[in-house]
PDB file of C-alpha atoms in Angstrom:
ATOM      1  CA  UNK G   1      29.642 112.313  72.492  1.00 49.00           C
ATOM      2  CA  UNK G   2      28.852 109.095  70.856  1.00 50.00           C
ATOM      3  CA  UNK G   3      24.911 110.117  70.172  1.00 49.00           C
ATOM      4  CA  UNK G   4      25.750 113.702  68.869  1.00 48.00           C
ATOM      5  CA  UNK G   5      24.238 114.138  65.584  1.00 47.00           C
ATOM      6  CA  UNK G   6      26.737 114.078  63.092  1.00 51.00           C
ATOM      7  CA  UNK G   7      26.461 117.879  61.105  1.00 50.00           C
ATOM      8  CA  UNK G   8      29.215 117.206  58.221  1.00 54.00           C
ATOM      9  CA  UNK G   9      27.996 117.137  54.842  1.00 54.00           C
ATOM     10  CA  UNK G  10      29.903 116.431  51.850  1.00 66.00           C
ATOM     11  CA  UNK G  11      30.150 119.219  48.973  1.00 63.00           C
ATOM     12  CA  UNK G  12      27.350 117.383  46.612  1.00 63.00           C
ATOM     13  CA  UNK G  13      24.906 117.250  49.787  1.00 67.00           C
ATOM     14  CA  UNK G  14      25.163 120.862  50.393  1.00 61.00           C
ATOM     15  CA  UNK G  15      24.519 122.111  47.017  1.00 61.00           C
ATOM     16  CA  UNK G  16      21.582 119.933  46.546  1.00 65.00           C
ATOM     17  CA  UNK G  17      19.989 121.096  49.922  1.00 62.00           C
ATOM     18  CA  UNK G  18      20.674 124.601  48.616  1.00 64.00           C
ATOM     19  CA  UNK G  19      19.494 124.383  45.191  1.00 60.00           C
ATOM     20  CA  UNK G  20      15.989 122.872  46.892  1.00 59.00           C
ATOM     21  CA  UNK G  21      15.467 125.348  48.852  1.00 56.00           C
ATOM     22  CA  UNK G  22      15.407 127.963  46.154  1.00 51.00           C
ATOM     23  CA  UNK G  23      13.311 126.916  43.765  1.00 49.00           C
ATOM     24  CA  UNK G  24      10.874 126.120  46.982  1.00 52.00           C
ATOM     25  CA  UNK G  25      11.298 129.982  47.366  1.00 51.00           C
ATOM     26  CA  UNK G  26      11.133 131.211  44.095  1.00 52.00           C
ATOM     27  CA  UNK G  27       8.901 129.083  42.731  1.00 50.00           C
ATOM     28  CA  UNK G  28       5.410 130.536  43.909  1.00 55.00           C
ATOM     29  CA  UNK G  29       6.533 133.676  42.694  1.00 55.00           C
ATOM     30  CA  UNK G  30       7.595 132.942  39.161  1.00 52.00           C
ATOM     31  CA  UNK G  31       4.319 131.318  38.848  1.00 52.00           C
ATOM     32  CA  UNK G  32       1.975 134.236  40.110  1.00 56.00           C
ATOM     33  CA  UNK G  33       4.488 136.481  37.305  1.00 63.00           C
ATOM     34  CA  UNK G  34       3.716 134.319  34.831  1.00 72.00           C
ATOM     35  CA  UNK G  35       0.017 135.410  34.916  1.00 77.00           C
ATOM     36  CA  UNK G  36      -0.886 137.958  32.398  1.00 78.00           C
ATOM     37  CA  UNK G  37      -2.486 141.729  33.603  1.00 80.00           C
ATOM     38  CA  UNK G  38      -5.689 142.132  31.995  1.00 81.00           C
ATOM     39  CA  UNK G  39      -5.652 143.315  28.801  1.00 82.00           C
ATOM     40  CA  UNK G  40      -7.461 147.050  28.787  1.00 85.00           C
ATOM     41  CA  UNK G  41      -9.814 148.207  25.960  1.00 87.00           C
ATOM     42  CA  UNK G  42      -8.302 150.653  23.382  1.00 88.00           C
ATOM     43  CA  UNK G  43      -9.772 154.335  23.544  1.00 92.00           C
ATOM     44  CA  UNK G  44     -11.426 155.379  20.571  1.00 93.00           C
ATOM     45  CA  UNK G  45     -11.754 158.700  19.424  1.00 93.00           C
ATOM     46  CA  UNK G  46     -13.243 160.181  16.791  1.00 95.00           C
ATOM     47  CA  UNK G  47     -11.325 162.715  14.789  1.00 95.00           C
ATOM     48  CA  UNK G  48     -11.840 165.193  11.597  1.00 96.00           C
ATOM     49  CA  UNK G  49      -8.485 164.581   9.056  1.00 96.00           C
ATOM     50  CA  UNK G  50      -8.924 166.695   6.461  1.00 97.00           C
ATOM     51  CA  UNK G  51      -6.079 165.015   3.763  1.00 98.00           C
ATOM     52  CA  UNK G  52      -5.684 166.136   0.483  1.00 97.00           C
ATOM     53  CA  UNK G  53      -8.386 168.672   0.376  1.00 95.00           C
ATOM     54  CA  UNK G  54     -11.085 166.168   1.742  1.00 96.00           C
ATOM     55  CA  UNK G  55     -12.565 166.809   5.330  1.00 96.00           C
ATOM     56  CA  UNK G  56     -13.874 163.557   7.041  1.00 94.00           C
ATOM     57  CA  UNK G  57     -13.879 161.615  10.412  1.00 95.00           C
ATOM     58  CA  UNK G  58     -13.161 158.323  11.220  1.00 95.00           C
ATOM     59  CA  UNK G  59     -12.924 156.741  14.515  1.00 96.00           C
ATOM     60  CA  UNK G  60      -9.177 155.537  15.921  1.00 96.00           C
ATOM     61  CA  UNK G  61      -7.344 153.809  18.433  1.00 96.00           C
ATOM     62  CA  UNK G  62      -6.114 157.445  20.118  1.00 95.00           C
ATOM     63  CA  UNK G  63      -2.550 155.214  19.725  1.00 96.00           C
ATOM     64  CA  UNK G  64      -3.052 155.450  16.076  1.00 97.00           C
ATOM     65  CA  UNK G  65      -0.068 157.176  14.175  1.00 97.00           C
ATOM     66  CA  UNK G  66      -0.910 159.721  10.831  1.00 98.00           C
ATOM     67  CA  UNK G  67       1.180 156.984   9.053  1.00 98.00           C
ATOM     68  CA  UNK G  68      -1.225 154.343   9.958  1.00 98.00           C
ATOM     69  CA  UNK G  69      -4.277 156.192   9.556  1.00 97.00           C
ATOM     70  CA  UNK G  70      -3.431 157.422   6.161  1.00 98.00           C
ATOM     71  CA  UNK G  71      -2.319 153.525   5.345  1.00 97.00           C
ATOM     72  CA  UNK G  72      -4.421 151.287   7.041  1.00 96.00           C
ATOM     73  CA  UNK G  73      -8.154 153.943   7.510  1.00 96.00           C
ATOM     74  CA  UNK G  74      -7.829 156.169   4.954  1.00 97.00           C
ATOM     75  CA  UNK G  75      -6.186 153.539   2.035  1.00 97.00           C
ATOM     76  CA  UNK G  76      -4.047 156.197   0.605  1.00 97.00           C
ATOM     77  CA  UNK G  77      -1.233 154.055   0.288  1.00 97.00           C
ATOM     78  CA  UNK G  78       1.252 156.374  -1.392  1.00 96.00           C
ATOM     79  CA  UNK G  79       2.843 157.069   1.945  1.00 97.00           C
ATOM     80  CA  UNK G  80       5.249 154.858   2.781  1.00 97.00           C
ATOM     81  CA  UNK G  81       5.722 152.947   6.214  1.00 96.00           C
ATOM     82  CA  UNK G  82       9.912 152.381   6.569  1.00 95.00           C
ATOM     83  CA  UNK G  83      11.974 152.227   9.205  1.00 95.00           C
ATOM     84  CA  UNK G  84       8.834 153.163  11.623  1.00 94.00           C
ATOM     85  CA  UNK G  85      11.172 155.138  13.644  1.00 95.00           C
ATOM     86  CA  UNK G  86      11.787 158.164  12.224  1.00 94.00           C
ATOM     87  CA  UNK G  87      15.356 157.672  10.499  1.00 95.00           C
ATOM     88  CA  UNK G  88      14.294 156.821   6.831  1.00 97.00           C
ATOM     89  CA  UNK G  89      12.101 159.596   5.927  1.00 97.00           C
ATOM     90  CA  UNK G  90       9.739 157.290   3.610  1.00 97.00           C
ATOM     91  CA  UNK G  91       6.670 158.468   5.359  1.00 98.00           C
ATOM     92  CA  UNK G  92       7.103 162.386   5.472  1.00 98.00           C
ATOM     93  CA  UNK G  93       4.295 164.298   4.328  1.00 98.00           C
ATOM     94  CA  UNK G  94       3.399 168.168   4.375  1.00 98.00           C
ATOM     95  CA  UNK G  95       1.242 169.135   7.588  1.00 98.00           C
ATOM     96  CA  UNK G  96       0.253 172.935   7.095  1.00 96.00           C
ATOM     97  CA  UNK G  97       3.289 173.660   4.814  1.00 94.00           C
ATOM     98  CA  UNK G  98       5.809 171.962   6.696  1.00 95.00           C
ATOM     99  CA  UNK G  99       7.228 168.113   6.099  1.00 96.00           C
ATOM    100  CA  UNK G 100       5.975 166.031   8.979  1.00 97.00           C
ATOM    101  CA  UNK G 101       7.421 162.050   9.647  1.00 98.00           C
ATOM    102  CA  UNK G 102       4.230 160.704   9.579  1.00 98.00           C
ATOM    103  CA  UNK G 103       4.697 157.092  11.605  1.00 97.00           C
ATOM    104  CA  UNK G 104       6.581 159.711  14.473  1.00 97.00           C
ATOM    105  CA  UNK G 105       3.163 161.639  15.181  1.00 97.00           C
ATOM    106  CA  UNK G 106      -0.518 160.736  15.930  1.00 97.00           C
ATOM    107  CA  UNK G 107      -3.063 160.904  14.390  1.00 97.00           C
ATOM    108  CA  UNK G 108      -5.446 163.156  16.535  1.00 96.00           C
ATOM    109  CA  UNK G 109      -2.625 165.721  16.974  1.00 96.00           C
ATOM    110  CA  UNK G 110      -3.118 166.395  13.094  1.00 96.00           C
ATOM    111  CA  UNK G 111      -6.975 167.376  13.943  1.00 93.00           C
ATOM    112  CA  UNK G 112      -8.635 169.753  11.154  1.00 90.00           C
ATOM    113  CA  UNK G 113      -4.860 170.275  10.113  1.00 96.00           C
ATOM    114  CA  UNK G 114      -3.854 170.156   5.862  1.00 97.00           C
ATOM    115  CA  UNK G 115      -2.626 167.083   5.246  1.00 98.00           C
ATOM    116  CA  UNK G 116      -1.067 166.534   1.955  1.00 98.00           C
ATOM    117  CA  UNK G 117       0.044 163.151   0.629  1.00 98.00           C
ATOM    118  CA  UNK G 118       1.828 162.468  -2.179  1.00 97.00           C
ATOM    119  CA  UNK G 119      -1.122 161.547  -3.459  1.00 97.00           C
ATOM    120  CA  UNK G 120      -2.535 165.179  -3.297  1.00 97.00           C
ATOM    121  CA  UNK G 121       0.480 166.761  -4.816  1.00 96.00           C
ATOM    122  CA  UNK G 122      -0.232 165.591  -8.833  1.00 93.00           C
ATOM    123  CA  UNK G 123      -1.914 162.978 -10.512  1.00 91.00           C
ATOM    124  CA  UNK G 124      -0.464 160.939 -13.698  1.00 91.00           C
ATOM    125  CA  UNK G 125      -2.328 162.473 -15.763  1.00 93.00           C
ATOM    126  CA  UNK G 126      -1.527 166.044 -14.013  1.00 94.00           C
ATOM    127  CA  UNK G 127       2.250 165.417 -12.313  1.00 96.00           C
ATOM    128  CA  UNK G 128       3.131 168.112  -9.911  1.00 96.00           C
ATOM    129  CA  UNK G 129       6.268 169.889 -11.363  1.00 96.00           C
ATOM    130  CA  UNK G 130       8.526 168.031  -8.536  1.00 97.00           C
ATOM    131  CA  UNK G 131       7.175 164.860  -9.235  1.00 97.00           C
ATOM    132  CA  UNK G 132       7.839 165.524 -13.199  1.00 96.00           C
ATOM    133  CA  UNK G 133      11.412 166.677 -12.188  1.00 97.00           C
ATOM    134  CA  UNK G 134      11.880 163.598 -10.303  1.00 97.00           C
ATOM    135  CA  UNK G 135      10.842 161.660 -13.682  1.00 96.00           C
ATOM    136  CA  UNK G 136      13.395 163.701 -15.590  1.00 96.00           C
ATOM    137  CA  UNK G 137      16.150 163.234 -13.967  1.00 96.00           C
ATOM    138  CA  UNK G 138      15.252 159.519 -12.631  1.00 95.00           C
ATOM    139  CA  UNK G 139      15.195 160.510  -9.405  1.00 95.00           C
ATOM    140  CA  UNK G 140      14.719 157.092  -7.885  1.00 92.00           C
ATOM    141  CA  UNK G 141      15.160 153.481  -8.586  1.00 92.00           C
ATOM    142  CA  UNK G 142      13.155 151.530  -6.913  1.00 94.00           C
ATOM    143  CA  UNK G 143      10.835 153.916  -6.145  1.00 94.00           C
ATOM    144  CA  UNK G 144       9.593 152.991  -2.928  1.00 96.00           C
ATOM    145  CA  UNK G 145      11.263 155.895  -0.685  1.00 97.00           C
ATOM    146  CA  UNK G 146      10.219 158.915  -3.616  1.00 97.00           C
ATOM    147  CA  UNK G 147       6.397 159.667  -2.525  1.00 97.00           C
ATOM    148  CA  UNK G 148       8.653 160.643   0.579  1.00 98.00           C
ATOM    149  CA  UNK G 149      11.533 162.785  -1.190  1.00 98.00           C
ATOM    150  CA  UNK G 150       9.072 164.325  -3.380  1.00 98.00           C
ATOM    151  CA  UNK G 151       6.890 165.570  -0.135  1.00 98.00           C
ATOM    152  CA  UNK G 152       9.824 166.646   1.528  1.00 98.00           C
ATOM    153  CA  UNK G 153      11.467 168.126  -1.537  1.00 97.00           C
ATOM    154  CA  UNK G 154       8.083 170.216  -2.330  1.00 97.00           C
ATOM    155  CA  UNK G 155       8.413 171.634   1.673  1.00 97.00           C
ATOM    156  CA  UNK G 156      12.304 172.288   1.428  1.00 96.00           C
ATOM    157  CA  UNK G 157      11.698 174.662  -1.330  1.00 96.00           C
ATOM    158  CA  UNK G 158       8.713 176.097   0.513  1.00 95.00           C
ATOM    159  CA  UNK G 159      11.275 176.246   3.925  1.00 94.00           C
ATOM    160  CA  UNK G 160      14.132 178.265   1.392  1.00 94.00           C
ATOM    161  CA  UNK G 161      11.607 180.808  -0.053  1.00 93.00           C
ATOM    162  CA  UNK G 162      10.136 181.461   3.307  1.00 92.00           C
ATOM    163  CA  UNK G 163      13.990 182.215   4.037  1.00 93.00           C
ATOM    164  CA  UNK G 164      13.844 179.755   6.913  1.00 92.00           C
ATOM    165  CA  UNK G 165      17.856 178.424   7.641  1.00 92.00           C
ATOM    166  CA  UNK G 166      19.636 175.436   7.430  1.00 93.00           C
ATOM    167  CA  UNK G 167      22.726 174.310   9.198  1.00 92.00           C
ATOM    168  CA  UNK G 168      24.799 175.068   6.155  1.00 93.00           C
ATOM    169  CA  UNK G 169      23.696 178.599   5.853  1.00 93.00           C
ATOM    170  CA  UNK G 170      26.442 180.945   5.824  1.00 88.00           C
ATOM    171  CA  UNK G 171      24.721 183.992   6.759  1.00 90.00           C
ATOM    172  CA  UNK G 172      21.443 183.150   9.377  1.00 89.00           C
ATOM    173  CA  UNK G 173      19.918 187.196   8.436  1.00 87.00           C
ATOM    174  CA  UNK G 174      20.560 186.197   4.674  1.00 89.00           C
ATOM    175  CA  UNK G 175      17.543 184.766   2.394  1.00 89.00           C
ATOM    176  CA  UNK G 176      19.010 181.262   1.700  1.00 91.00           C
ATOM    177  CA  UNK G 177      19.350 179.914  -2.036  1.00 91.00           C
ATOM    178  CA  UNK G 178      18.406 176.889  -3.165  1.00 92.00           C
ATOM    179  CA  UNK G 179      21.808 175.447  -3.647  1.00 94.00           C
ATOM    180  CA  UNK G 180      23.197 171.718  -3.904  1.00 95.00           C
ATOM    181  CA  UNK G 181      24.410 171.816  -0.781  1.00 95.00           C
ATOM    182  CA  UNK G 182      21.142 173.757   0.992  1.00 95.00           C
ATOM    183  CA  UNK G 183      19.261 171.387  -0.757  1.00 96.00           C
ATOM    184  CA  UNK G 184      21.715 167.804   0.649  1.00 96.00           C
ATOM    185  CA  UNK G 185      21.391 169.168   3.941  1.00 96.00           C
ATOM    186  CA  UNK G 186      17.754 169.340   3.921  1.00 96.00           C
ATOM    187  CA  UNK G 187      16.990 166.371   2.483  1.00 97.00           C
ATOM    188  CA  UNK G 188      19.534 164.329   4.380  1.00 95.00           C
ATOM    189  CA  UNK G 189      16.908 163.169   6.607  1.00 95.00           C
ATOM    190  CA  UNK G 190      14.989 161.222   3.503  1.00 97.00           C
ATOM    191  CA  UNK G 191      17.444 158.035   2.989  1.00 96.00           C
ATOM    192  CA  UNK G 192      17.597 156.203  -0.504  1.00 96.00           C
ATOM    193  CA  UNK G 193      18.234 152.991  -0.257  1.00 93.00           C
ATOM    194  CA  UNK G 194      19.604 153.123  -4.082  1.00 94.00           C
ATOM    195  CA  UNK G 195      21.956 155.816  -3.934  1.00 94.00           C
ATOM    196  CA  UNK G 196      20.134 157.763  -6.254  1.00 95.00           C
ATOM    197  CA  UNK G 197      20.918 161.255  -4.517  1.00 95.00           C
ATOM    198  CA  UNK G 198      23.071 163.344  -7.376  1.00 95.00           C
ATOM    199  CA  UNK G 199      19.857 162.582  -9.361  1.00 96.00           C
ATOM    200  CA  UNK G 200      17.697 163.728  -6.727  1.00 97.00           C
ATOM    201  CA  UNK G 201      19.386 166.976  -6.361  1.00 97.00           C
ATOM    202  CA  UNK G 202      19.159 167.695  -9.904  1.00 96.00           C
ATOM    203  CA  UNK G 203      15.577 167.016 -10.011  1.00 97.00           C
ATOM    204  CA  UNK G 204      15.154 169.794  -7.100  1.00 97.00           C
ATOM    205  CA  UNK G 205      17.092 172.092  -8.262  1.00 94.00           C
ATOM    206  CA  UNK G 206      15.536 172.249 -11.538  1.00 93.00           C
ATOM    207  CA  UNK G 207      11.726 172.864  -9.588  1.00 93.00           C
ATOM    208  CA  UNK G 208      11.284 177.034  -9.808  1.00 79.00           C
ATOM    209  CA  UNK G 209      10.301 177.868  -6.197  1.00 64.00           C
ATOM    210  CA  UNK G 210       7.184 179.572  -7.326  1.00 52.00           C
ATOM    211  CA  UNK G 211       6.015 175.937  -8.230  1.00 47.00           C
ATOM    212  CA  UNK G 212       6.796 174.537  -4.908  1.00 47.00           C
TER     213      UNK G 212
END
């Protein structure tokens, strides 16, 4: 028919008409995503820490982590913030006895727990005996992952004389010892960036449980 409308459209045509149509379609909604939700208010909560043998409240972000609090509300700085995830070991300190990773837990689960920081453990006039160990037998280098070791070295020693096993105890109905290798398995969740671990292991090993 010579008035029939003629329907064929080169290759370049096509794709143009195409690509037009979807950002016609897409483009309302890429612009309504684009808008931000409203940003909700933080909950705050008030909560007792008592840290070091000090009882007192403060008021946090329910988000808050013990690492944070300790840092950022309570300016004991001793505790150090890491790898914030749990795999350095840098910010462990002793909740009731036991070696806690401090940015991995909040702050109003620790409520009217003891919390003790390195801080609380000796002073320089007045060194705990793990912290004078650790001096000894230059336990660290750069220092800034041994407030860390030393918490969690004081709470291994506590874990082996409360005959409490590790995964390299031969005998599970046995009261463990605190050996080299007890002590590298506990403590293999504290990394030193310096490599100063035979050291480390001296400087625990010399510590008399009683002391711990």
């Amino acid at each position: 028919m010579s008035d029939s409308i003629d329907i064929n459209l080169s290759r370049r045509d096509f794709l143009i008409a195409s690509a037009s149509s979807a950002v016609a379609v897409t483009l309302p909604s890429t612009v309504a995503a684009a808008e931000p939700p409203a940003a909700q208010p933080p909950v705050v909560s008030k909560v007792t820490l008592q840290v070091n043998g000090n009882t007192g409240q403060v008021s946090l972000d329910t988000r808050t982590t013990l690492l944070d609090a300790l840092r950022e509300h309570l300016h004991l700085t001793g505790t150090k913030k890491g790898c914030d995830h749990g795999q350095c070991g840098a910010c462990t300190v002793i909740v009731d006895g036991r070696r806690v990773l401090s940015c991995l837990t909040l702050a109003v689960m620790q409520e009217r727990r003891a919390i003790t920081t390195i801080e609380g453990l000796g002073t320089p006039e007045n060194l705990h005996p793990m912290q004078a160990s650790f001096v000894k037998h230059d336990g660290y280098q750069c220092g800034y992952c041994t407030p860390g070791q030393i918490c969690s070295a004081v709470a291994v020693l506590g874990e082996i004389e409360a005959g409490i096993p590790s995964l390299v105890s031969a005998d599970l109905t046995a009261r463990p010892q605190a050996t080299p290798e007890e002590i590298r398995e506990r403590m293999s969740g504290n990394i030193c960036r310096c490599g100063a671990y035979s050291n480390i292991v001296d400087a625990i090993t010399e510590v008399p449980w009683s002391n711990s």
